[in-house]
Amino acid sequence: MALKSSSADGRTRSSIQIFIVAGLCCFFYILGAWQRSGFGKADNLAERIIKSTADCNIIPNLTFETHHGGDVGPDDDSESKSKIYQPCPSRFTDYTPCQDQSRAMTFPRENMIYRERHCPPQQEKLHCLIPAPKGYVTPFPWPKSRDYVPFANAPYKSLTVEKAIQNWVQYEGNVFRFPGGGTQFPQGADKYIDQLASVLPIANGTVRTALDTGCGVASLGAYLWSRNVIAMSFAPRDSHEAQVQFALERGVPAVIGVFGTVKLPYPSRAFDMAHCSRCLIPWGANDGMYLMEVDRVLRPGGYWVLSGPPINWKNNYRSWQRPKEELQEEQRKIEETAKLLCWDKKYENGEMAIWQKRLNADSCRARQDDSRATLCKSTDTDDAWYKQMEACITPYPDSGSSDEVAGGQLKVYPERLYAVPPRVASGSVPGVSAKTYQVYNKEWKKHVNAYKKINKLLDSGRYRNIMDMNAGMGGFAAALESPKLWVMNVVPTIAEKSTLGVIYERGLIGIYHDWCEAFSTYPRTYDLIHANGVFSLYEDRCSMEDILLEMDRILRPEGAVIFRDEVNVLIKVRKMVGQMRWNTKMVDHEDGPLVPEKILVAVKQYWVAGGNSTSRQ
């Protein structure tokens, strides 16, 4: 496609570009006023909004061809416009395609196979829009959301009864209140974390990333946030009703997941700490396979915390109502596997025990002589997507001496956010050096600064749960870093480079995923989605329609999407999302209109099951 480049044309385009940005800023100001109402509707704000924005020049229909000299024809595809995506039936309000309960029950129950990911075949995928429940409202901003969730957003009361004495969640009128309690921390999560912090180096930033297995409503992750620790929490779909949904409504990172037969979707050496608080995972089963998987994702020098059965079984077997012989054997197997892994027990008090993984293979010579210590044969320890879990020990990376951290020493957080990650410094990421890494970060700071000019709500606290669908080395998340938000950095399984390990070395969190399938989350769990090059990456691999419908499923009403891609791709995207109750604006690259990469900003309209949509333009 040829772009005109005369000086007059350039001046015209520059003027139009300024006009576009100004219009978009005003557009998002108006959108923000609606969103801040907290009810997804304009309420009585319309008159005030009109007065406060009387001088704004809103562009009602920003079209690409306006600022590209008509080189691209008008958006008049009658066949495309005739197709409008309809709402799914209201029974699909909380539909999770790859953890659908009716499909799950057709799979074996042993080793939790039935609770793993089982995605529908292409012919069974829904091609309709998942509705929000009636009464759905914009969540409270953080930190209020940590403690309060609107009842209408997740109207399930079973946990308020089942876990009433454990202070998980309480129902109070039109909201749920989360007191911060848990089965293993009756005095509250803060007191529990104080106990952890008396043993673990949390205060100085050494412990930054945590994995909370069987997380419940993720109160641990919610309260770790104030200690500058970010937790990846997971629990199975409906083991307790809507627990992961509650976590995300609170603004806490969480996914639907389970320890079963498949590896966890994280790279090796990812987490500074792994945690289980009465998580009901049979750690001693399958020859210690689950502990070996924890060892794979745990950083050398990292910690594993086990709180609850079978720790201190001698004093608790009666209250747990379990045979003491069974608990004794369970603890024996855990201790035996921990010794095989060369974990050192650092602490045991009451019902809590803490082990530490050693720094390198040289500090674990005894394991080399143990015939039970089977090392995994795979050379790619980060290859985890749909790979079978094995009862084998992931080898340490090579180290030069007995006191050197295998895989490289990390800076404490927040210094490690922009320090050169060990995987980059060692040349483990093809084509990325320390110098190109610094250039990469500079580029993403520029991109995010441009986003903030387009959408002034970006760092206002309006968007708490953010997803980057093609995260690279985490440049978008690092440039956005703020106590007001968190980013789920997704590295597609088909990405050219495996970079999720770098993201964790920066002190950020993320997950592997294939966007040809549904993500492991409930509907309406992300406030903002960033899609950089996603559709160019997946071209000819799976349907653009399926990916966009999945984005619509996980995006909240009035949530925003920032697409960054080639202009011909974004034109197709814009046509399709226009049929999905999204409003869109196209913006030039921050370096000017001659750059073929463009930005498409979209906002999902507010609508609920059985209701009408409300356009914001």
Coordinates of C-alpha atoms in Angstrom, one line a residue:
M1 CA 0.0 0.0 0.0
A2 CA 1.5 3.3 -1.1
L3 CA 1.2 6.3 1.3
K4 CA 1.4 9.9 0.0
S5 CA 4.3 11.8 1.3
S6 CA 4.2 15.4 0.0
S7 CA 5.0 18.1 2.6
A8 CA 1.5 19.6 2.3
D9 CA 0.0 16.2 2.8
G10 CA 2.3 15.6 5.8
R11 CA 1.2 18.9 7.4
T12 CA -2.4 18.1 6.8
R13 CA -1.9 14.7 8.4
S14 CA -0.1 16.1 11.4
S15 CA -3.0 18.5 12.0
I16 CA -5.5 15.7 11.7
Q17 CA -3.5 13.5 14.0
I18 CA -3.5 16.2 16.7
F19 CA -7.2 16.6 16.3
I20 CA -7.7 12.8 16.5
V21 CA -5.7 12.5 19.8
A22 CA -7.6 15.5 21.3
G23 CA -10.9 13.9 20.3
L24 CA -9.9 10.6 21.8
C25 CA -8.8 12.2 25.1
C26 CA -12.2 13.8 25.4
F27 CA -13.9 10.5 24.4
F28 CA -12.2 8.8 27.2
Y29 CA -12.9 11.6 29.6
I30 CA -16.6 11.2 29.0
L31 CA -16.3 7.4 29.2
G32 CA -14.4 7.8 32.5
A33 CA -17.3 9.8 34.0
W34 CA -19.7 7.0 33.1
Q35 CA -17.3 4.4 34.4
R36 CA -16.6 6.2 37.7
S37 CA -20.3 6.1 38.5
G38 CA -19.7 2.5 39.4
F39 CA -23.0 1.3 37.9
G40 CA -22.2 0.8 34.2
K41 CA -24.9 3.4 33.2
A42 CA -24.9 7.1 33.0
D43 CA -27.2 7.5 36.0
N44 CA -27.7 11.3 36.4
L45 CA -24.3 12.3 35.1
A46 CA -25.2 13.1 31.5
E47 CA -26.0 16.7 32.1
R48 CA -22.8 17.4 34.1
I49 CA -20.8 15.6 31.5
I50 CA -22.2 17.7 28.7
K51 CA -21.4 20.9 30.6
S52 CA -17.9 19.8 31.5
T53 CA -17.0 18.8 28.0
A54 CA -18.7 21.6 26.1
D55 CA -15.4 22.6 24.4
C56 CA -14.5 19.1 23.3
N57 CA -14.3 18.3 19.7
I58 CA -15.6 14.7 19.6
I59 CA -15.1 12.8 16.4
P60 CA -18.3 10.8 16.1
N61 CA -17.0 8.5 13.4
L62 CA -13.2 8.4 13.3
T63 CA -12.4 6.6 10.1
F64 CA -9.0 5.4 9.0
E65 CA -9.2 6.9 5.5
T66 CA -9.7 10.4 6.9
H67 CA -6.0 10.6 7.8
H68 CA -4.6 8.4 5.1
G69 CA -5.7 10.3 2.1
G70 CA -8.4 7.8 1.0
D71 CA -5.8 5.2 0.1
V72 CA -8.0 2.7 1.8
G73 CA -11.6 2.5 0.7
P74 CA -14.5 3.3 3.0
D75 CA -15.7 0.7 5.5
D76 CA -18.8 -0.2 3.6
D77 CA -18.7 -4.0 3.4
S78 CA -22.5 -4.7 3.4
E79 CA -22.1 -8.4 4.0
S80 CA -19.8 -7.7 7.0
K81 CA -22.2 -5.1 8.5
S82 CA -25.2 -7.4 8.1
K83 CA -23.7 -9.9 10.6
I84 CA -24.4 -8.9 14.2
Y85 CA -23.3 -11.1 17.0
Q86 CA -26.2 -12.0 19.3
P87 CA -26.1 -12.6 23.1
C88 CA -25.7 -16.1 24.3
P89 CA -28.5 -17.5 26.5
S90 CA -28.4 -16.2 30.1
R91 CA -27.3 -19.7 31.3
F92 CA -23.9 -19.0 29.9
T93 CA -23.3 -15.9 32.1
D94 CA -20.3 -17.6 33.8
Y95 CA -19.2 -19.9 31.0
T96 CA -15.7 -21.1 31.1
P97 CA -15.2 -23.1 27.8
C98 CA -12.2 -25.2 28.7
Q99 CA -13.5 -26.0 32.2
D100 CA -17.1 -26.5 31.4
Q101 CA -18.7 -28.7 34.1
S102 CA -20.8 -30.9 31.7
R103 CA -17.7 -31.7 29.6
A104 CA -15.5 -32.2 32.7
M105 CA -17.7 -35.0 34.1
T106 CA -17.0 -37.1 31.0
F107 CA -13.3 -37.4 31.9
P108 CA -11.7 -39.7 34.5
R109 CA -11.6 -38.4 38.1
E110 CA -8.2 -39.9 39.1
N111 CA -5.4 -37.4 39.5
M112 CA -8.0 -34.6 38.9
I113 CA -8.0 -35.2 35.2
Y114 CA -11.6 -34.1 34.9
R115 CA -10.7 -30.7 36.4
E116 CA -7.9 -30.0 33.9
R117 CA -8.4 -28.1 30.6
H118 CA -10.7 -29.8 28.2
C119 CA -11.6 -27.3 25.4
P120 CA -14.5 -27.7 23.1
P121 CA -13.8 -28.8 19.5
Q122 CA -14.3 -26.1 16.8
Q123 CA -17.8 -27.2 15.9
E124 CA -19.0 -26.8 19.5
K125 CA -17.5 -23.3 20.1
L126 CA -20.1 -20.6 20.9
H127 CA -20.3 -17.8 18.4
C128 CA -22.4 -15.5 20.5
L129 CA -21.6 -12.9 23.2
I130 CA -21.5 -13.9 26.8
P131 CA -23.9 -11.7 28.7
A132 CA -23.3 -10.0 32.1
P133 CA -25.8 -10.9 34.8
K134 CA -28.6 -8.4 35.4
G135 CA -27.6 -5.7 37.8
Y136 CA -23.9 -6.1 36.9
V137 CA -21.9 -3.0 38.1
T138 CA -18.4 -1.7 37.7
P139 CA -16.2 -3.2 40.5
F140 CA -15.0 -1.0 43.4
P141 CA -11.5 0.5 42.8
W142 CA -8.5 -0.9 44.6
P143 CA -8.0 -1.1 47.5
K144 CA -11.7 -1.1 48.4
S145 CA -12.2 -4.0 46.0
R146 CA -9.9 -6.1 48.2
D147 CA -12.6 -6.1 50.9
Y148 CA -15.9 -5.6 48.9
V149 CA -17.4 -7.2 45.8
P150 CA -20.8 -6.3 44.4
F151 CA -23.2 -9.2 45.0
A152 CA -24.7 -8.8 41.5
N153 CA -21.3 -9.5 39.8
A154 CA -20.9 -13.0 41.4
P155 CA -24.2 -13.9 43.0
Y156 CA -23.2 -17.0 44.8
K157 CA -23.7 -17.4 48.6
S158 CA -22.6 -21.0 49.2
L159 CA -19.1 -19.9 50.5
T160 CA -20.7 -17.5 53.0
V161 CA -22.4 -20.6 54.6
E162 CA -19.7 -23.3 54.0
K163 CA -16.8 -21.1 55.2
A164 CA -18.8 -18.9 57.6
I165 CA -16.7 -19.7 60.7
Q166 CA -13.4 -19.3 58.7
N167 CA -14.1 -15.7 57.7
W168 CA -13.5 -16.2 54.0
V169 CA -16.5 -14.1 52.8
Q170 CA -19.6 -12.6 54.3
Y171 CA -22.8 -11.5 52.6
E172 CA -23.9 -8.0 53.6
G173 CA -26.9 -6.7 51.7
N174 CA -25.8 -5.9 48.1
V175 CA -22.1 -6.7 48.6
F176 CA -19.8 -9.5 49.7
R177 CA -17.3 -8.5 52.4
F178 CA -13.9 -10.3 52.6
P179 CA -12.6 -10.0 56.1
G180 CA -9.2 -11.4 55.1
G181 CA -9.6 -14.7 57.0
G182 CA -8.8 -18.2 55.8
T183 CA -8.9 -21.7 57.0
Q184 CA -5.3 -21.5 58.2
F185 CA -5.3 -17.9 59.2
P186 CA -8.2 -17.3 61.6
Q187 CA -6.6 -14.1 62.8
G188 CA -6.5 -12.7 59.3
A189 CA -4.1 -12.8 56.3
D190 CA -2.0 -9.9 57.6
K191 CA -1.1 -11.8 60.8
Y192 CA -0.4 -14.9 58.8
I193 CA 2.0 -13.0 56.5
D194 CA 3.7 -11.5 59.5
Q195 CA 4.5 -15.1 60.6
L196 CA 5.9 -15.8 57.1
A197 CA 7.9 -12.6 57.0
S198 CA 9.6 -13.5 60.3
V199 CA 11.3 -16.4 58.3
L200 CA 11.3 -15.3 54.7
P201 CA 13.0 -12.2 53.2
I202 CA 9.8 -10.5 52.2
A203 CA 10.5 -7.0 53.5
N204 CA 13.7 -6.5 51.5
G205 CA 12.3 -7.4 48.1
T206 CA 14.0 -10.8 47.8
V207 CA 10.6 -12.6 47.7
R208 CA 8.6 -10.9 45.0
T209 CA 6.7 -13.6 43.0
A210 CA 4.6 -16.2 44.7
L211 CA 2.5 -19.2 43.6
D212 CA -0.5 -19.8 45.7
T213 CA -1.9 -23.3 45.0
G214 CA -5.5 -24.0 45.9
C215 CA -5.9 -20.3 46.7
G216 CA -9.6 -20.2 47.8
V217 CA -10.7 -16.6 47.4
A218 CA -7.0 -15.5 47.2
S219 CA -6.9 -13.5 50.5
L220 CA -3.2 -14.4 50.8
G221 CA -2.5 -12.8 47.4
A222 CA -4.7 -9.8 48.3
Y223 CA -2.7 -9.0 51.4
L224 CA 0.7 -9.9 50.0
W225 CA 0.2 -7.1 47.5
S226 CA 0.7 -4.5 50.3
R227 CA 4.1 -6.2 51.0
N228 CA 5.1 -5.6 47.3
V229 CA 4.7 -9.4 46.6
I230 CA 2.6 -10.4 43.6
A231 CA 1.0 -13.8 43.8
M232 CA -0.2 -16.0 41.0
S233 CA -3.2 -17.7 42.6
F234 CA -5.0 -20.7 41.2
A235 CA -7.8 -23.1 42.2
P236 CA -10.0 -25.6 40.3
R237 CA -13.3 -24.6 38.7
D238 CA -16.0 -24.8 41.3
S239 CA -14.1 -26.9 43.9
H240 CA -15.7 -24.2 46.1
E241 CA -18.2 -22.1 44.2
A242 CA -16.8 -19.2 42.3
Q243 CA -13.6 -18.9 44.3
V244 CA -11.4 -17.8 41.4
Q245 CA -14.1 -15.5 40.2
F246 CA -14.3 -13.9 43.6
A247 CA -10.5 -13.4 43.6
L248 CA -10.6 -11.6 40.2
E249 CA -13.6 -9.5 41.2
R250 CA -11.4 -8.4 44.2
G251 CA -8.6 -7.4 41.8
V252 CA -6.2 -10.2 42.7
P253 CA -4.3 -12.2 40.0
A254 CA -5.8 -15.7 39.7
V255 CA -6.6 -18.3 37.1
I256 CA -8.5 -21.6 37.0
G257 CA -6.0 -24.4 37.4
V258 CA -5.3 -27.6 39.2
F259 CA -2.5 -30.0 40.0
G260 CA -3.4 -33.0 37.8
T261 CA -1.4 -34.8 35.1
V262 CA -0.2 -31.8 33.1
K263 CA 2.6 -29.4 33.9
L264 CA 1.7 -26.0 35.3
P265 CA 1.7 -23.4 32.5
Y266 CA 4.7 -21.5 34.0
P267 CA 8.5 -21.6 33.1
S268 CA 11.1 -23.2 35.3
R269 CA 12.7 -21.1 38.1
A270 CA 9.7 -18.6 38.0
F271 CA 8.6 -18.2 41.6
D272 CA 10.5 -16.9 44.7
M273 CA 7.9 -18.7 46.9
A274 CA 5.3 -21.4 46.5
H275 CA 2.5 -21.7 49.1
C276 CA -0.2 -24.2 50.1
S277 CA -2.6 -23.4 52.9
R278 CA -4.8 -26.5 53.4
C279 CA -5.0 -26.7 49.6
L280 CA -6.0 -30.4 49.5
I281 CA -3.3 -31.4 47.1
P282 CA -1.9 -34.9 47.8
W283 CA 1.7 -33.9 48.0
G284 CA 2.9 -37.4 48.8
A285 CA 1.1 -39.1 46.0
N286 CA 2.5 -40.3 42.6
D287 CA 6.0 -40.7 43.9
G288 CA 6.2 -37.1 44.9
M289 CA 5.4 -35.8 41.4
Y290 CA 3.6 -32.7 42.5
L291 CA 6.4 -31.6 44.8
M292 CA 8.8 -32.2 41.9
E293 CA 6.7 -29.9 39.8
V294 CA 6.8 -27.2 42.5
D295 CA 10.6 -27.7 42.4
R296 CA 10.6 -27.1 38.7
V297 CA 8.9 -23.7 38.9
L298 CA 10.7 -22.6 42.1
R299 CA 13.7 -20.4 41.8
P300 CA 17.0 -21.7 43.3
G301 CA 17.0 -20.4 46.8
G302 CA 13.2 -20.1 46.8
Y303 CA 10.8 -21.3 49.5
W304 CA 8.0 -23.7 49.8
V305 CA 5.4 -23.1 52.5
L306 CA 3.0 -25.8 53.6
S307 CA 0.4 -24.8 56.1
G308 CA -2.2 -27.3 57.5
P309 CA -2.4 -31.1 57.2
P310 CA -0.3 -33.1 57.8
I311 CA 2.0 -30.6 59.6
N312 CA 1.9 -31.2 63.4
W313 CA -0.5 -34.1 62.9
K314 CA 0.2 -35.5 66.3
N315 CA -1.7 -32.6 67.9
N316 CA -4.3 -32.1 65.3
Y317 CA -5.5 -35.4 63.9
R318 CA -8.6 -35.4 66.1
S319 CA -9.7 -31.9 65.1
W320 CA -8.9 -32.8 61.4
Q321 CA -11.0 -36.0 61.9
R322 CA -8.4 -38.0 60.0
P323 CA -6.6 -41.2 61.1
K324 CA -3.2 -40.4 62.6
E325 CA -1.6 -43.3 60.7
E326 CA -2.7 -41.7 57.4
L327 CA -1.4 -38.3 58.3
Q328 CA 1.9 -39.7 59.6
E329 CA 2.4 -41.5 56.3
E330 CA 1.5 -38.4 54.4
Q331 CA 4.1 -36.3 56.2
R332 CA 6.7 -39.1 55.9
K333 CA 6.3 -39.0 52.1
I334 CA 6.6 -35.2 52.0
E335 CA 9.7 -35.2 54.1
E336 CA 11.2 -38.0 52.0
T337 CA 10.6 -36.2 48.7
A338 CA 11.8 -32.9 50.1
K339 CA 15.1 -34.6 51.1
L340 CA 15.4 -36.1 47.6
L341 CA 14.9 -32.6 46.1
C342 CA 17.6 -31.3 48.5
W343 CA 15.2 -28.8 50.2
D344 CA 16.2 -27.7 53.6
K345 CA 13.5 -27.3 56.3
K346 CA 14.0 -23.8 57.7
Y347 CA 11.0 -23.6 60.0
E348 CA 8.2 -25.6 61.6
N349 CA 5.8 -24.1 64.1
G350 CA 2.3 -25.1 64.8
E351 CA 0.8 -26.1 61.5
M352 CA 3.3 -24.3 59.3
A353 CA 6.5 -25.7 57.8
I354 CA 8.9 -23.9 55.4
W355 CA 11.5 -25.5 53.2
Q356 CA 14.2 -23.8 51.0
K357 CA 15.4 -25.0 47.7
R358 CA 19.2 -25.0 47.4
L359 CA 21.1 -22.7 45.2
N360 CA 22.7 -25.2 42.8
A361 CA 23.5 -28.8 42.1
D362 CA 26.9 -28.6 43.7
S363 CA 25.2 -27.9 47.1
C364 CA 23.3 -31.2 46.6
R365 CA 26.0 -33.8 46.0
A366 CA 24.2 -36.5 48.1
R367 CA 21.4 -36.6 45.5
Q368 CA 23.7 -37.8 42.8
D369 CA 24.3 -41.0 44.7
D370 CA 20.6 -41.7 45.4
S371 CA 19.1 -44.2 42.9
R372 CA 15.6 -42.7 43.5
A373 CA 16.7 -39.3 42.1
T374 CA 15.6 -39.6 38.5
L375 CA 16.5 -36.5 36.5
C376 CA 14.1 -35.3 33.8
K377 CA 15.4 -36.0 30.3
S378 CA 13.9 -33.0 28.6
T379 CA 16.4 -30.2 27.9
D380 CA 13.8 -27.5 27.6
T381 CA 12.6 -27.1 31.2
D382 CA 10.3 -24.2 30.3
D383 CA 8.3 -26.4 27.8
A384 CA 5.1 -26.8 29.8
W385 CA 2.0 -26.3 27.7
Y386 CA 0.0 -29.5 27.7
K387 CA 3.2 -31.5 28.6
Q388 CA 2.7 -34.5 30.9
M389 CA 3.9 -34.1 34.4
E390 CA 6.6 -36.6 35.3
A391 CA 8.0 -38.0 38.6
C392 CA 11.4 -36.7 37.8
I393 CA 13.7 -33.9 39.1
T394 CA 14.4 -30.9 36.9
P395 CA 18.2 -30.4 36.7
Y396 CA 19.7 -27.1 37.9
P397 CA 21.3 -24.9 35.3
D398 CA 25.1 -25.1 35.4
S399 CA 26.9 -23.0 38.0
G400 CA 30.5 -22.2 38.5
S401 CA 30.8 -22.7 42.2
S402 CA 28.9 -24.1 45.2
D403 CA 27.8 -20.6 46.3
E404 CA 26.7 -19.4 42.9
V405 CA 23.0 -19.2 42.2
A406 CA 22.1 -21.6 39.4
G407 CA 20.5 -19.6 36.5
G408 CA 21.9 -16.3 37.8
Q409 CA 21.5 -14.0 40.8
L410 CA 18.5 -11.6 40.8
K411 CA 18.4 -8.1 42.2
V412 CA 15.9 -7.4 44.9
Y413 CA 12.6 -5.8 43.8
P414 CA 12.1 -3.2 42.5
E415 CA 15.6 -3.0 41.1
R416 CA 15.1 -6.2 39.3
L417 CA 12.3 -4.7 37.2
Y418 CA 14.8 -3.0 34.9
A419 CA 18.1 -4.8 35.7
V420 CA 19.3 -7.1 32.9
P421 CA 17.6 -10.5 33.6
P422 CA 20.0 -13.5 33.9
R423 CA 18.3 -15.2 31.0
V424 CA 19.2 -12.2 28.8
A425 CA 22.7 -11.8 30.3
S426 CA 23.5 -15.4 29.6
G427 CA 22.3 -15.3 26.0
S428 CA 19.4 -17.7 26.6
V429 CA 17.0 -15.6 24.6
P430 CA 18.1 -15.8 20.9
G431 CA 18.8 -12.4 19.4
V432 CA 18.5 -10.5 22.7
S433 CA 21.5 -8.9 24.3
A434 CA 21.8 -6.5 27.3
K435 CA 21.9 -3.6 24.8
T436 CA 18.9 -4.7 22.7
Y437 CA 17.0 -5.3 26.0
Q438 CA 17.6 -1.7 27.1
V439 CA 16.4 -0.5 23.7
Y440 CA 13.3 -2.7 24.0
N441 CA 12.4 -1.2 27.4
K442 CA 12.9 2.4 26.1
E443 CA 10.6 1.6 23.2
W444 CA 7.9 0.3 25.4
K445 CA 8.1 3.3 27.7
K446 CA 7.5 5.4 24.6
H447 CA 4.5 3.2 23.6
V448 CA 2.9 3.4 27.0
N449 CA 3.4 7.2 27.3
A450 CA 1.5 7.4 24.0
Y451 CA -1.3 5.2 25.4
K452 CA -1.6 7.4 28.4
K453 CA -2.2 10.4 26.1
I454 CA -4.9 8.5 24.3
N455 CA -6.6 7.1 27.4
K456 CA -6.1 9.2 30.5
L457 CA -7.8 6.6 32.6
L458 CA -4.9 4.2 32.1
D459 CA -3.1 4.9 35.4
S460 CA -6.1 6.4 37.3
G461 CA -7.1 3.2 39.1
R462 CA -10.0 2.6 36.8
Y463 CA -8.2 -0.4 35.3
R464 CA -7.0 -2.9 37.9
N465 CA -6.9 -6.3 36.1
I466 CA -4.9 -5.9 32.9
M467 CA -3.9 -8.5 30.4
D468 CA -1.1 -8.4 27.8
M469 CA -2.0 -11.0 25.2
N470 CA 1.5 -11.1 23.6
A471 CA 3.8 -9.9 26.3
G472 CA 7.2 -10.4 24.8
M473 CA 9.7 -9.6 27.6
G474 CA 7.1 -7.7 29.7
G475 CA 7.9 -4.2 28.4
F476 CA 4.3 -3.1 28.5
A477 CA 3.7 -4.3 32.1
A478 CA 7.0 -2.8 33.3
A479 CA 6.3 0.6 31.8
L480 CA 2.8 0.5 33.5
E481 CA 4.0 -0.7 36.9
S482 CA 1.9 0.8 39.6
P483 CA 0.4 -0.2 42.9
K484 CA -3.0 0.5 41.3
L485 CA -2.8 -2.3 38.8
W486 CA -1.4 -5.6 37.8
V487 CA -0.7 -7.2 34.4
M488 CA -1.2 -10.9 33.4
N489 CA 1.6 -11.3 30.9
V490 CA 0.6 -14.0 28.4
V491 CA 3.3 -15.5 26.2
P492 CA 1.7 -17.4 23.3
T493 CA 2.9 -20.9 22.9
I494 CA 3.6 -20.1 19.2
A495 CA 5.6 -17.0 20.0
E496 CA 9.0 -16.9 18.2
K497 CA 10.9 -16.7 21.5
S498 CA 10.2 -18.2 24.8
T499 CA 10.4 -15.1 27.1
L500 CA 8.1 -15.9 30.1
G501 CA 11.2 -16.8 32.2
V502 CA 12.5 -13.2 31.5
I503 CA 9.2 -11.8 32.7
Y504 CA 9.4 -13.6 36.0
E505 CA 13.0 -12.6 36.4
R506 CA 11.8 -9.0 36.2
G507 CA 9.5 -9.6 39.1
L508 CA 6.3 -9.7 37.0
I509 CA 3.9 -12.6 36.5
G510 CA 2.5 -14.4 33.5
I511 CA 1.4 -17.6 31.9
Y512 CA 1.7 -19.6 28.7
H513 CA -1.4 -19.8 26.5
D514 CA -2.6 -20.6 23.0
W515 CA -5.1 -18.1 21.8
C516 CA -6.7 -20.6 19.6
E517 CA -8.3 -21.8 22.8
A518 CA -10.2 -20.1 25.7
F519 CA -8.3 -18.6 28.6
S520 CA -8.5 -20.2 32.0
T521 CA -10.7 -17.5 33.6
Y522 CA -14.3 -16.6 34.2
P523 CA -16.1 -14.1 32.0
R524 CA -15.7 -10.3 32.7
T525 CA -12.4 -10.6 34.7
Y526 CA -10.2 -8.1 32.9
D527 CA -10.6 -4.3 32.8
L528 CA -8.2 -3.7 30.0
I529 CA -6.6 -5.9 27.4
H530 CA -3.5 -5.1 25.4
A531 CA -3.2 -7.0 22.1
N532 CA 0.2 -6.3 20.4
G533 CA 0.6 -8.1 17.1
V534 CA -1.7 -10.9 18.3
F535 CA -3.6 -11.2 15.0
S536 CA -0.5 -11.0 12.8
L537 CA 0.9 -13.8 15.0
Y538 CA -2.1 -16.0 14.7
E539 CA -2.8 -15.3 11.0
D540 CA -3.7 -18.6 9.2
R541 CA -3.5 -20.5 12.6
C542 CA -7.0 -20.0 13.9
S543 CA -10.0 -17.8 13.5
M544 CA -9.8 -14.1 14.2
E545 CA -13.5 -14.4 15.1
D546 CA -12.8 -17.0 17.8
I547 CA -10.0 -14.9 19.4
L548 CA -12.1 -11.7 19.4
L549 CA -15.1 -13.5 20.9
E550 CA -12.8 -14.8 23.6
M551 CA -11.6 -11.3 24.3
D552 CA -15.2 -10.2 24.6
R553 CA -15.9 -13.0 27.1
I554 CA -13.1 -12.1 29.5
L555 CA -13.4 -8.3 29.1
R556 CA -15.7 -6.4 31.5
P557 CA -18.5 -4.3 30.3
E558 CA -17.0 -0.8 29.5
G559 CA -13.6 -2.4 29.6
A560 CA -11.1 -1.2 27.0
V561 CA -8.8 -2.9 24.5
I562 CA -5.7 -1.5 22.9
F563 CA -4.8 -3.2 19.6
R564 CA -1.3 -2.6 18.1
D565 CA -0.9 -4.2 14.7
E566 CA -0.4 -3.6 11.0
V567 CA -3.1 -1.4 9.5
N568 CA -4.6 -4.0 7.2
V569 CA -5.1 -6.3 10.1
L570 CA -6.7 -3.7 12.3
I571 CA -9.2 -2.8 9.5
K572 CA -10.4 -6.4 9.7
V573 CA -10.5 -6.3 13.5
R574 CA -12.4 -3.0 13.5
K575 CA -15.1 -4.4 11.2
M576 CA -15.6 -7.5 13.3
V577 CA -15.7 -5.8 16.8
G578 CA -18.2 -3.3 15.4
Q579 CA -20.6 -6.2 15.2
M580 CA -19.8 -7.1 18.8
R581 CA -21.1 -4.0 20.6
W582 CA -17.7 -2.4 20.8
N583 CA -17.0 1.2 20.0
T584 CA -13.6 1.9 18.3
K585 CA -11.2 4.7 17.4
M586 CA -8.1 4.3 15.1
V587 CA -5.0 6.2 15.9
D588 CA -1.7 6.6 14.2
H589 CA 1.5 5.2 15.5
E590 CA 3.2 7.7 17.9
D591 CA 6.0 8.2 15.3
G592 CA 3.6 9.5 12.7
P593 CA 1.1 8.5 10.0
L594 CA 3.7 7.0 7.7
V595 CA 4.3 4.1 10.0
P596 CA 2.2 1.1 8.9
E597 CA 1.6 0.0 12.4
K598 CA -1.5 1.6 14.0
I599 CA -3.4 1.7 17.2
L600 CA -7.0 0.7 17.5
V601 CA -8.7 1.6 20.7
A602 CA -12.0 -0.2 21.6
V603 CA -14.5 0.0 24.4
K604 CA -17.0 -2.7 25.1
Q605 CA -20.5 -1.3 25.6
Y606 CA -22.4 -1.9 28.8
W607 CA -25.2 -4.5 28.4
V608 CA -26.6 -7.3 30.5
A609 CA -28.6 -10.5 30.0
G610 CA -32.0 -9.5 28.5
G611 CA -31.1 -5.8 28.3
N612 CA -30.2 -3.3 25.7
S613 CA -26.7 -2.0 25.0
T614 CA -25.7 1.6 25.8
S615 CA -23.4 3.2 23.4
R616 CA -20.9 5.6 24.8
Q617 CA -20.4 7.7 21.6

